[in-house]
Short mmCIF file of C-alpha atoms in Angstrom, two decimals:
data_model
loop_
_atom_site.label_atom_id
_atom_site.label_comp_id
_atom_site.label_asym_id
_atom_site.label_seq_id
_atom_site.Cartn_x
_atom_site.Cartn_y
_atom_site.Cartn_z
CA MET A 1 -0.05 0.00 0.00
CA HIS A 2 2.85 2.39 0.86
CA ILE A 3 4.52 1.77 -2.57
CA ARG A 4 1.14 2.35 -4.32
CA ASN A 5 0.64 5.62 -2.47
CA ARG A 6 4.12 6.70 -3.38
CA LEU A 7 3.55 6.03 -7.01
CA ASP A 8 0.18 7.87 -6.95
CA THR A 9 2.04 10.85 -5.47
CA LEU A 10 4.68 10.83 -8.17
CA LEU A 11 2.07 10.53 -10.85
CA LYS A 12 0.13 13.48 -9.59
CA LYS A 13 3.36 15.53 -9.49
CA PHE A 14 4.04 14.71 -13.13
CA GLU A 15 0.51 15.52 -14.11
CA LYS A 16 0.71 19.01 -12.63
CA ARG A 17 3.92 19.66 -14.73
CA PHE A 18 2.44 18.31 -17.84
CA THR A 19 0.30 20.84 -19.82
CA PRO A 20 -2.50 19.08 -21.65
CA LEU A 21 -4.15 20.02 -24.82
CA ASN A 22 -7.63 19.63 -23.29
CA ARG A 23 -8.81 20.87 -19.97
CA ILE A 24 -12.00 21.40 -18.01
CA GLU A 25 -12.39 24.40 -15.85
CA ILE A 26 -14.75 24.05 -12.85
CA ILE A 27 -16.00 27.43 -11.70
CA GLU A 28 -16.04 27.22 -7.94
CA ASP A 29 -18.17 30.34 -7.39
CA ASN A 30 -20.89 29.04 -9.62
CA VAL A 31 -20.98 25.56 -7.82
CA LEU A 32 -21.36 27.40 -4.46
CA TYR A 33 -23.93 29.85 -5.95
CA ASN A 34 -26.11 27.07 -7.12
CA TYR A 35 -25.83 25.16 -3.83
CA ASP A 36 -26.75 28.34 -1.87
CA PHE A 37 -29.65 29.02 -4.25
CA PHE A 38 -31.31 25.72 -3.53
CA SER A 39 -30.63 26.11 0.20
CA ARG A 40 -32.71 29.24 0.16
CA LEU A 41 -35.31 27.72 -2.11
CA THR A 42 -36.02 24.65 -0.09
CA ARG A 43 -35.15 25.89 3.47
CA GLY A 44 -34.12 22.37 4.28
CA TYR A 45 -31.11 20.00 3.97
CA VAL A 46 -29.49 20.10 0.52
CA TRP A 47 -27.66 16.91 -0.41
CA PRO A 48 -25.38 17.30 -3.47
CA VAL A 49 -25.49 14.27 -5.82
CA LEU A 50 -21.98 13.40 -6.88
CA LYS A 51 -22.71 10.21 -8.76
CA ALA A 52 -21.47 9.64 -12.38
CA ASN A 53 -18.22 11.58 -11.57
CA ALA A 54 -20.28 14.56 -10.26
CA TYR A 55 -22.26 14.67 -13.58
CA GLY A 56 -18.88 14.77 -15.43
CA HIS A 57 -17.54 17.71 -13.48
CA GLY A 58 -15.13 15.61 -11.40
CA LEU A 59 -16.16 13.95 -8.12
CA LYS A 60 -13.11 14.84 -6.09
CA GLU A 61 -13.10 18.47 -7.40
CA ILE A 62 -16.68 19.01 -6.57
CA ALA A 63 -16.47 17.30 -3.16
CA THR A 64 -13.47 19.54 -2.26
CA ILE A 65 -15.35 22.69 -3.30
CA LEU A 66 -18.48 21.72 -1.26
CA GLN A 67 -16.46 21.20 1.93
CA LYS A 68 -16.97 24.99 2.29
CA ARG A 69 -20.65 24.24 2.82
CA ARG A 70 -20.38 20.93 4.86
CA PRO A 71 -23.66 19.36 3.66
CA GLN A 72 -25.20 16.67 5.79
CA TYR A 73 -24.80 14.05 3.04
CA PHE A 74 -23.16 13.65 -0.35
CA VAL A 75 -25.29 11.34 -2.49
CA VAL A 76 -23.44 8.80 -4.67
CA ASP A 77 -24.42 5.69 -6.67
CA SER A 78 -21.77 3.21 -5.38
CA TYR A 79 -19.36 2.53 -2.57
CA PHE A 80 -16.52 3.11 -4.92
CA GLU A 81 -17.68 6.67 -5.37
CA ALA A 82 -17.88 6.99 -1.56
CA LEU A 83 -14.22 6.01 -1.28
CA LYS A 84 -13.32 8.78 -3.72
CA VAL A 85 -15.28 11.25 -1.58
CA TRP A 86 -13.37 10.17 1.52
CA ASP A 87 -10.05 10.60 -0.28
CA VAL A 88 -10.76 14.47 -0.07
CA ALA A 89 -13.37 14.72 2.66
CA PRO A 90 -12.57 11.90 5.09
CA HIS A 91 -15.31 12.75 7.60
CA GLN A 92 -18.20 13.34 5.14
CA ASN A 93 -21.31 11.35 5.44
CA VAL A 94 -22.34 9.65 2.22
CA LEU A 95 -25.75 8.17 1.07
CA LEU A 96 -25.56 5.30 -1.34
CA LEU A 97 -28.42 5.10 -3.84
CA ALA A 98 -27.66 1.82 -5.61
CA VAL A 99 -27.85 -1.75 -4.64
CA THR A 100 -24.69 -3.18 -3.20
CA ASN A 101 -23.78 -6.88 -3.26
CA PRO A 102 -24.29 -8.03 0.32
CA VAL A 103 -21.03 -9.98 0.27
CA ASN A 104 -19.30 -6.48 0.45
CA PHE A 105 -21.22 -5.27 3.51
CA LYS A 106 -18.56 -6.66 6.03
CA ASN A 107 -15.94 -4.39 4.42
CA MET A 108 -17.94 -1.22 4.34
CA ASN A 109 -17.63 1.77 6.74
CA PHE A 110 -21.25 2.29 7.93
CA LYS A 111 -20.20 4.93 10.37
CA LYS A 112 -19.93 7.38 7.43
CA CYS A 113 -22.33 5.67 5.07
CA ALA A 114 -26.11 5.37 4.89
CA MET A 115 -28.00 3.19 2.42
CA VAL A 116 -31.15 3.44 0.33
CA VAL A 117 -32.96 0.15 0.65
CA TYR A 118 -35.99 -1.33 -1.06
CA SER A 119 -35.63 -5.17 -0.69
CA ILE A 120 -36.20 -7.47 2.30
CA GLU A 121 -33.01 -9.35 1.33
CA THR A 122 -30.88 -6.28 1.72
CA ILE A 123 -32.49 -5.34 4.99
CA ARG A 124 -31.84 -8.84 6.33
CA ALA A 125 -28.24 -8.88 5.10
CA LEU A 126 -27.56 -5.50 6.80
CA GLY A 127 -29.27 -6.63 10.01
CA ALA A 128 -27.16 -9.78 10.09
CA LEU A 129 -24.06 -7.55 10.49
CA GLU A 130 -25.13 -6.59 13.94
CA ARG A 131 -23.57 -3.24 13.38
CA PRO A 132 -25.29 0.18 13.41
CA VAL A 133 -26.55 0.96 9.89
CA ARG A 134 -28.69 3.96 8.83
CA VAL A 135 -31.21 3.07 6.08
CA HIS A 136 -33.47 5.19 3.91
CA LEU A 137 -36.54 3.31 2.77
CA LYS A 138 -37.42 4.09 -0.88
CA ILE A 139 -41.17 4.19 -1.76
CA ASN A 140 -42.41 3.49 -5.27
CA THR A 141 -45.05 6.16 -5.93
CA GLY A 142 -45.41 5.61 -9.66
CA MET A 143 -42.11 5.47 -11.46
CA ASN A 144 -42.08 1.68 -11.14
CA ARG A 145 -38.35 1.36 -11.15
CA GLN A 146 -36.95 1.15 -7.53
CA GLY A 147 -38.79 1.28 -4.27
CA ILE A 148 -41.30 -0.71 -2.25
CA GLU A 149 -45.04 -0.58 -2.80
CA PRO A 150 -46.89 1.67 -0.27
CA ALA A 151 -49.01 -1.43 0.62
CA GLU A 152 -45.72 -3.23 1.68
CA LEU A 153 -44.87 -0.50 4.19
CA ASP A 154 -46.04 -2.50 7.31
CA THR A 155 -43.93 -5.58 6.23
CA TYR A 156 -40.81 -3.54 5.63
CA ILE A 157 -41.19 -1.57 8.92
CA ARG A 158 -41.60 -4.85 10.83
CA GLU A 159 -38.48 -6.27 9.24
CA ILE A 160 -36.38 -3.15 10.08
CA LYS A 161 -37.61 -3.28 13.67
CA ARG A 162 -36.48 -6.90 13.89
CA HIS A 163 -32.85 -5.78 13.61
CA ALA A 164 -31.87 -3.79 16.65
CA HIS A 165 -28.87 -2.15 14.91
CA LEU A 166 -30.80 -0.83 11.95
CA GLU A 167 -32.05 2.74 12.13
CA LEU A 168 -34.77 3.98 9.81
CA GLU A 169 -33.20 7.32 9.32
CA GLY A 170 -35.10 8.37 6.19
CA VAL A 171 -37.84 7.64 3.61
CA CYS A 172 -37.66 8.73 0.02
CA THR A 173 -39.14 8.53 -3.41
CA HIS A 174 -38.34 9.71 -6.97
CA PHE A 175 -40.44 11.54 -9.45
CA ALA A 176 -40.97 10.29 -13.00
CA ASP A 177 -42.01 13.55 -14.71
CA ALA A 178 -40.89 16.50 -12.55
CA ASP A 179 -39.63 18.42 -15.53
CA GLY A 180 -42.98 17.97 -17.40
CA GLU A 181 -45.30 21.00 -18.05
CA ASN A 182 -48.18 19.22 -16.50
CA ASP A 183 -47.58 18.53 -12.80
CA ALA A 184 -50.57 16.17 -12.34
CA PHE A 185 -48.40 13.01 -12.21
CA THR A 186 -45.80 14.65 -9.87
CA ASN A 187 -48.56 15.87 -7.62
CA ALA A 188 -50.09 12.33 -7.50
CA GLN A 189 -46.70 10.83 -6.62
CA GLN A 190 -46.22 13.43 -3.87
CA LYS A 191 -49.67 12.69 -2.56
CA LEU A 192 -48.83 9.03 -2.28
CA PHE A 193 -45.53 9.84 -0.52
CA SER A 194 -47.35 12.19 1.84
CA ASP A 195 -49.84 9.40 2.68
CA VAL A 196 -46.85 7.18 3.60
CA LEU A 197 -45.55 9.88 5.88
CA ASP A 198 -49.03 10.09 7.40
CA THR A 199 -49.08 6.33 8.03
CA LEU A 200 -45.62 6.52 9.72
CA GLU A 201 -46.80 9.27 11.99
CA GLN A 202 -49.86 7.27 12.99
CA LYS A 203 -47.54 4.42 13.98
CA ASN A 204 -45.37 6.94 15.88
CA ILE A 205 -42.43 6.33 13.54
CA LYS A 206 -40.54 9.50 12.80
CA PRO A 207 -37.55 9.18 10.49
CA ARG A 208 -35.27 12.02 10.75
CA PHE A 209 -35.38 12.72 6.92
CA ALA A 210 -37.98 12.62 4.22
CA HIS A 211 -36.86 13.45 0.66
CA SER A 212 -38.77 13.34 -2.62
CA ALA A 213 -37.56 16.22 -4.71
CA ALA A 214 -34.50 16.57 -6.86
CA THR A 215 -33.57 19.68 -8.98
CA ASN A 216 -36.65 19.87 -11.26
CA GLY A 217 -39.11 18.93 -8.49
CA SER A 218 -37.77 21.27 -5.84
CA PRO A 219 -39.90 24.29 -6.75
CA LYS A 220 -43.05 22.13 -6.84
CA ILE A 221 -43.02 20.26 -3.38
CA HIS A 222 -44.52 22.06 -0.44
CA ASP A 223 -44.98 19.33 2.19
CA PRO A 224 -42.92 20.71 5.10
CA ARG A 225 -42.18 17.13 6.26
CA CYS A 226 -39.93 16.82 3.21
CA ASN A 227 -36.97 18.29 4.86
CA ALA A 228 -34.22 17.29 2.48
CA MET A 229 -33.62 17.28 -1.29
CA ARG A 230 -31.18 15.52 -3.59
CA LEU A 231 -29.52 18.21 -5.62
CA GLY A 232 -28.35 16.72 -8.92
CA ILE A 233 -28.11 18.57 -12.18
CA GLY A 234 -29.02 21.90 -10.57
CA LEU A 235 -25.84 21.90 -8.53
CA TYR A 236 -24.00 22.16 -11.85
CA GLY A 237 -26.14 24.97 -13.17
CA PHE A 238 -28.77 23.19 -15.26
CA HIS A 239 -32.44 22.06 -15.24
CA THR A 240 -34.66 20.42 -17.80
CA LEU A 241 -37.99 22.19 -16.93
CA GLN A 242 -39.97 22.80 -20.11
CA GLN A 243 -40.54 26.25 -21.62
CA LEU A 244 -44.15 26.54 -20.39
CA ASP A 245 -43.65 25.13 -17.00
CA PRO A 246 -44.51 27.86 -14.42
CA ALA A 247 -41.63 26.63 -12.22
CA ARG A 248 -39.06 27.36 -14.97
CA HIS A 249 -38.61 31.00 -13.86
CA VAL A 250 -37.78 29.92 -10.46
CA VAL A 251 -34.50 28.15 -11.48
CA ALA A 252 -33.75 30.58 -14.42
CA GLU A 253 -30.68 32.09 -12.70
CA LEU A 254 -28.66 28.92 -12.22
CA LYS A 255 -25.07 29.24 -13.25
CA PRO A 256 -23.29 26.48 -15.38
CA ALA A 257 -20.02 25.50 -13.65
CA LEU A 258 -18.10 23.79 -16.46
CA ARG A 259 -15.98 25.12 -19.32
CA PHE A 260 -14.17 22.73 -21.64
CA VAL A 261 -11.17 24.09 -23.59
CA SER A 262 -9.15 22.48 -26.35
CA THR A 263 -6.27 23.45 -28.69
CA ILE A 264 -5.89 23.80 -32.40
CA ILE A 265 -3.16 21.30 -33.40
CA LYS A 266 -3.14 21.69 -37.18
CA THR A 267 -4.61 24.07 -39.82
CA ARG A 268 -5.11 23.06 -43.48
CA GLU A 269 -6.34 24.59 -46.73
CA VAL A 270 -8.81 22.57 -48.61
CA GLY A 271 -10.32 23.22 -52.08
CA VAL A 272 -13.64 22.91 -53.76
CA GLY A 273 -14.69 19.24 -53.80
CA ASP A 274 -12.32 18.08 -51.03
CA VAL A 275 -13.90 15.93 -48.36
CA VAL A 276 -13.24 15.95 -44.66
CA GLY A 277 -13.42 13.01 -42.22
CA TYR A 278 -14.79 9.48 -42.16
CA ASN A 279 -17.40 8.50 -44.75
CA CYS A 280 -16.88 11.75 -46.76
CA THR A 281 -19.93 13.41 -45.08
CA PHE A 282 -18.58 16.80 -45.64
CA LYS A 283 -17.54 18.16 -49.10
CA ALA A 284 -16.25 21.68 -49.42
CA ASP A 285 -18.18 23.89 -51.78
CA LYS A 286 -15.61 26.69 -51.66
CA PRO A 287 -11.93 27.06 -50.72
CA MET A 288 -11.62 26.71 -46.92
CA ARG A 289 -9.24 26.86 -44.02
CA ILE A 290 -9.93 24.23 -41.50
CA GLY A 291 -8.56 23.35 -37.99
CA LEU A 292 -8.01 20.07 -36.18
CA LEU A 293 -8.83 19.61 -32.55
CA PRO A 294 -7.45 16.77 -30.29
CA VAL A 295 -10.97 16.02 -28.89
CA GLY A 296 -13.60 13.50 -30.05
CA TYR A 297 -16.31 11.28 -28.84
CA TYR A 298 -14.04 9.61 -26.35
CA GLU A 299 -13.36 12.86 -24.57
CA VAL A 300 -16.63 14.75 -24.70
CA TYR A 301 -18.57 14.84 -28.05
CA ASP A 302 -21.76 13.18 -28.95
CA ARG A 303 -21.11 11.79 -32.49
CA ARG A 304 -24.53 13.19 -33.62
CA LEU A 305 -22.95 16.67 -33.41
CA SER A 306 -21.01 15.84 -36.51
CA ASN A 307 -21.63 18.55 -39.19
CA LYS A 308 -23.96 20.26 -36.59
CA GLY A 309 -22.06 21.50 -33.53
CA PHE A 310 -19.93 24.49 -32.91
CA VAL A 311 -16.83 25.60 -31.00
CA ARG A 312 -15.97 29.11 -30.02
CA PHE A 313 -12.75 31.05 -30.81
CA LYS A 314 -12.79 34.58 -29.40
CA ASN A 315 -16.19 35.88 -30.67
CA HIS A 316 -16.43 33.40 -33.56
CA GLY A 317 -18.71 30.31 -33.56
CA LEU A 318 -16.84 27.83 -35.70
CA PRO A 319 -18.84 24.98 -37.23
CA ILE A 320 -17.91 21.34 -36.78
CA ILE A 321 -17.40 19.82 -40.13
CA GLY A 322 -17.15 16.14 -41.07
CA ARG A 323 -17.65 13.16 -38.81
CA ILE A 324 -16.41 13.52 -35.16
CA SER A 325 -13.72 10.86 -34.65
CA MET A 326 -12.75 9.03 -31.48
CA ASN A 327 -10.08 11.68 -30.46
CA LEU A 328 -10.27 14.24 -33.24
CA THR A 329 -12.68 16.82 -34.54
CA THR A 330 -12.40 19.27 -37.51
CA VAL A 331 -13.84 22.73 -37.55
CA ASP A 332 -14.22 25.40 -40.23
CA LEU A 333 -12.02 28.27 -39.23
CA GLU A 334 -13.98 30.60 -41.57
CA ASP A 335 -12.53 34.10 -41.51
CA SER A 336 -11.01 33.99 -38.01
CA ASP A 337 -7.38 34.45 -37.34
CA ALA A 338 -7.08 31.13 -35.37
CA GLN A 339 -3.67 29.54 -35.51
CA VAL A 340 -2.02 26.30 -34.28
CA TRP A 341 -1.80 26.33 -30.39
CA ASP A 342 -4.60 28.74 -30.04
CA GLU A 343 -7.27 27.61 -27.65
CA VAL A 344 -10.93 27.09 -28.51
CA GLU A 345 -13.91 26.57 -26.25
CA ILE A 346 -15.63 23.26 -26.71
CA ILE A 347 -18.28 23.75 -23.97
CA SER A 348 -19.32 27.26 -22.94
CA PRO A 349 -20.75 28.11 -19.45
CA CYS A 350 -22.90 30.78 -21.08
CA LEU A 351 -26.32 29.38 -21.72
CA LYS A 352 -26.81 31.64 -24.77
CA ASP A 353 -23.87 30.22 -26.68
CA LYS A 354 -24.38 27.59 -29.41
CA ASN A 355 -21.85 25.40 -27.67
CA SER A 356 -23.58 25.42 -24.20
CA ILE A 357 -24.73 22.04 -22.85
CA PRO A 358 -28.43 22.71 -23.44
CA GLU A 359 -27.77 23.86 -27.00
CA MET A 360 -25.55 20.94 -27.73
CA ALA A 361 -28.06 18.51 -26.25
CA ALA A 362 -30.83 19.99 -28.44
CA LEU A 363 -28.66 19.66 -31.59
CA ALA A 364 -27.75 16.06 -30.73
CA GLY A 365 -31.38 15.02 -29.94
CA THR A 366 -30.52 14.04 -26.30
CA ILE A 367 -30.61 15.56 -22.84
CA PRO A 368 -27.93 17.54 -20.79
CA TYR A 369 -27.49 14.63 -18.34
CA GLU A 370 -26.21 12.34 -21.07
CA LEU A 371 -23.72 14.86 -22.49
CA LEU A 372 -22.40 15.84 -19.10
CA THR A 373 -21.99 12.27 -17.80
CA SER A 374 -20.22 11.24 -20.98
CA ILE A 375 -17.32 13.59 -20.47
CA SER A 376 -14.22 11.39 -19.97
CA GLU A 377 -12.63 11.21 -16.56
CA THR A 378 -9.22 11.38 -18.35
CA VAL A 379 -9.60 15.07 -19.14
CA ARG A 380 -7.90 17.26 -16.47
CA ARG A 381 -10.27 19.22 -14.29
CA VAL A 382 -9.02 22.58 -12.85
CA VAL A 383 -10.91 24.48 -10.32
CA VAL A 384 -10.95 28.22 -11.16
#
């Protein structure tokens, strides 16, 4: 272990001296602004969701930034993500969302880790440890993915009570259509969840936390017993509320926290009729000057942005031409003065730019979540 730690230290020192052609800038002030915004909005506990490499932003970078706010929980998908959190925030409590193979329970640190549960088998396996474990019971209120049925509540409560070391710390649910313009389904889900809270109260069972809302649902939930929220994409400056949703204006001032920068590595003159890239999908209809970037669908791009997307150089929006390759992309330099080693902006933190995440997602026919979580972990993140 000592040798491994020494090697990791040496590698990090080398990385700091090595200047990459691609980098991601994480805007610390915007992360904290977004966190504070939801703290004011919900007036309850705000638990940042750091799964999927903090939505592509860098789990360790975001965890480090948020130590300035010391949230009650970080929310992650797996125990491996929890270990990364503890590398930079060793005392931070973590809530695990996903199912964990019970054979691993004996090796897990439950002093700093709570678990979302929704199966009798998981509860029994945790109870068999005879160690204190905090659990959050997930209720299926209509998404029909994870969670127990409300009619099963008594069965699960009895099972948890059978194990003296288990603490029912929380109950939760997840909305299927919180970003839809019509809130009828979300309201129906919340009604079912509130009914579960009523039932627990009648049984004199009072979990410390109840959480149903994430980013898009947070402006719509008004049950004061829901005293915590799981802050996912909103932490990073985005939402997916529809144009006509009355709640959209509430989150309109969120600030994106990621900027992706690359470098022009070659320029080339092409003539009329010349093609660019795989499958000859782009053919020049005039003499052009083009630039090559060392970034492709491995690092960041959705391939559907081929011949559609844009990068920015100074005030120029430069079109992507030809197929996006695994590690390379070609752009039309148009009448710009861009030269080799000049930097270009792949992702802009300005929502109005054509290369912002929402604009790129719309062009690619996908959602911001997919683009963000597809950003490669190999690209260096720098907090600015």
